[in-house]
Amino acid sequence: VVSRLLPASHVLLADTRTSRETRSAELLRNPNRRDGDDLRANVRVAIVEQNDSWARLVRPVRGWLASNEVEPLRDDLDGGANKMAALERVAMMMRSIRNYDLKALQEMSEEGNWNLNFVSMARRRIEDALLAKSGNYQLQAVRQATRSKTEEDLRFCLEAIDRRDMCFVMESLG
């Protein structure tokens, strides 16, 4: 999941196709024979590693590309403003995580195409914690109780779970 949060680091030079797992000299020369997703020229991508003439892509799709099909993004023309903006974004994301700001996290997920549903993840964490604490509850009843709660109520429950205050969580869910 963490690798999907990485910012775009490279741009595609031409239309190409990814390779899911297989990497060979034949596939380096002929992208049309690869078994992955098609990508258009000038798309910004996130690369996490490069080796043996291949680059591992994690965003917008996962797979492998020939290293010569991408080029690093240039951020040296802005005097470091891109790096500062990236640091500010990471700081905002970390604050949102620490404070369980589900609305801000969901907005960042949609902007970054992370495909993460933070409200659903919060509900699942509350359900799992409650069911682990006591086997007296039925899963459907707990799910129904969490669905009726607002994002703020979910935040309060998550904070209570962190401080191991399950009585608060049970009382909050009714």
mmCIF file of N, CA, C and O in Angstrom, residues 19 21-31 33-34 52-54 64-66:
data_model
loop_
_atom_site.group_PDB
_atom_site.id
_atom_site.type_symbol
_atom_site.label_atom_id
_atom_site.label_comp_id
_atom_site.label_asym_id
_atom_site.label_seq_id
_atom_site.Cartn_x
_atom_site.Cartn_y
_atom_site.Cartn_z
ATOM 1 N N SER A 19 4.737 -5.190 -18.516
ATOM 2 C CA SER A 19 4.848 -6.637 -18.376
ATOM 3 C C SER A 19 4.545 -6.953 -16.918
ATOM 4 O O SER A 19 5.101 -6.331 -16.021
ATOM 5 N N GLU A 21 5.012 -9.839 -14.895
ATOM 6 C CA GLU A 21 6.118 -10.447 -14.162
ATOM 7 C C GLU A 21 7.299 -10.789 -15.069
ATOM 8 O O GLU A 21 8.436 -10.667 -14.677
ATOM 9 N N THR A 22 7.004 -11.249 -16.265
ATOM 10 C CA THR A 22 8.042 -11.745 -17.168
ATOM 11 C C THR A 22 8.894 -10.606 -17.692
ATOM 12 O O THR A 22 8.379 -9.585 -18.136
ATOM 13 N N ARG A 23 10.214 -10.800 -17.621
ATOM 14 C CA ARG A 23 11.158 -9.825 -18.164
ATOM 15 C C ARG A 23 12.187 -10.586 -18.986
ATOM 16 O O ARG A 23 12.857 -11.464 -18.476
ATOM 17 N N SER A 24 12.266 -10.241 -20.262
ATOM 18 C CA SER A 24 13.226 -10.906 -21.145
ATOM 19 C C SER A 24 13.737 -9.899 -22.171
ATOM 20 O O SER A 24 13.170 -8.823 -22.349
ATOM 21 N N ALA A 25 14.805 -10.275 -22.864
ATOM 22 C CA ALA A 25 15.360 -9.411 -23.907
ATOM 23 C C ALA A 25 14.348 -9.205 -25.025
ATOM 24 O O ALA A 25 14.244 -8.109 -25.586
ATOM 25 N N GLU A 26 13.581 -10.243 -25.344
ATOM 26 C CA GLU A 26 12.546 -10.142 -26.388
ATOM 27 C C GLU A 26 11.500 -9.085 -26.022
ATOM 28 O O GLU A 26 11.094 -8.276 -26.838
ATOM 29 N N LEU A 27 11.057 -9.104 -24.754
ATOM 30 C CA LEU A 27 10.047 -8.138 -24.308
ATOM 31 C C LEU A 27 10.606 -6.722 -24.216
ATOM 32 O O LEU A 27 9.856 -5.752 -24.338
ATOM 33 N N LEU A 28 11.913 -6.586 -23.997
ATOM 34 C CA LEU A 28 12.535 -5.254 -24.004
ATOM 35 C C LEU A 28 12.418 -4.630 -25.396
ATOM 36 O O LEU A 28 12.133 -3.444 -25.528
ATOM 37 N N ARG A 29 12.634 -5.438 -26.431
ATOM 38 C CA ARG A 29 12.604 -4.935 -27.808
ATOM 39 C C ARG A 29 11.195 -4.783 -28.351
ATOM 40 O O ARG A 29 10.953 -3.938 -29.199
ATOM 41 N N ASN A 30 10.252 -5.599 -27.887
ATOM 42 C CA ASN A 30 8.911 -5.606 -28.462
ATOM 43 C C ASN A 30 7.847 -5.435 -27.372
ATOM 44 O O ASN A 30 7.324 -6.425 -26.854
ATOM 45 N N PRO A 31 7.483 -4.190 -27.044
ATOM 46 C CA PRO A 31 6.507 -3.947 -25.968
ATOM 47 C C PRO A 31 5.121 -4.536 -26.255
ATOM 48 O O PRO A 31 4.379 -4.835 -25.339
ATOM 49 N N ARG A 33 4.315 -7.401 -27.146
ATOM 50 C CA ARG A 33 4.217 -8.799 -26.726
ATOM 51 C C ARG A 33 4.078 -8.929 -25.216
ATOM 52 O O ARG A 33 3.901 -10.035 -24.707
ATOM 53 N N ARG A 34 4.158 -7.823 -24.505
ATOM 54 C CA ARG A 34 4.038 -7.862 -23.043
ATOM 55 C C ARG A 34 2.595 -8.135 -22.636
ATOM 56 O O ARG A 34 1.657 -7.798 -23.356
ATOM 57 N N ASP A 52 18.637 -4.221 -14.435
ATOM 58 C CA ASP A 52 18.747 -5.015 -15.666
ATOM 59 C C ASP A 52 17.918 -4.448 -16.812
ATOM 60 O O ASP A 52 17.179 -5.171 -17.479
ATOM 61 N N SER A 53 17.987 -3.154 -17.024
ATOM 62 C CA SER A 53 17.273 -2.471 -18.109
ATOM 63 C C SER A 53 15.767 -2.427 -17.917
ATOM 64 O O SER A 53 15.034 -2.082 -18.831
ATOM 65 N N TRP A 54 15.282 -2.780 -16.744
ATOM 66 C CA TRP A 54 13.849 -2.748 -16.449
ATOM 67 C C TRP A 54 13.578 -1.791 -15.291
ATOM 68 O O TRP A 54 14.408 -1.613 -14.409
ATOM 69 N N TRP A 64 6.211 -3.924 -15.112
ATOM 70 C CA TRP A 64 7.588 -3.607 -15.472
ATOM 71 C C TRP A 64 7.612 -2.952 -16.846
ATOM 72 O O TRP A 64 6.838 -3.307 -17.731
ATOM 73 N N LEU A 65 8.510 -1.985 -17.006
ATOM 74 C CA LEU A 65 8.745 -1.295 -18.276
ATOM 75 C C LEU A 65 10.242 -1.309 -18.561
ATOM 76 O O LEU A 65 11.048 -1.402 -17.638
ATOM 77 N N ALA A 66 10.585 -1.157 -19.838
ATOM 78 C CA ALA A 66 11.992 -0.976 -20.174
ATOM 79 C C ALA A 66 12.440 0.372 -19.621
ATOM 80 O O ALA A 66 11.714 1.371 -19.726
#
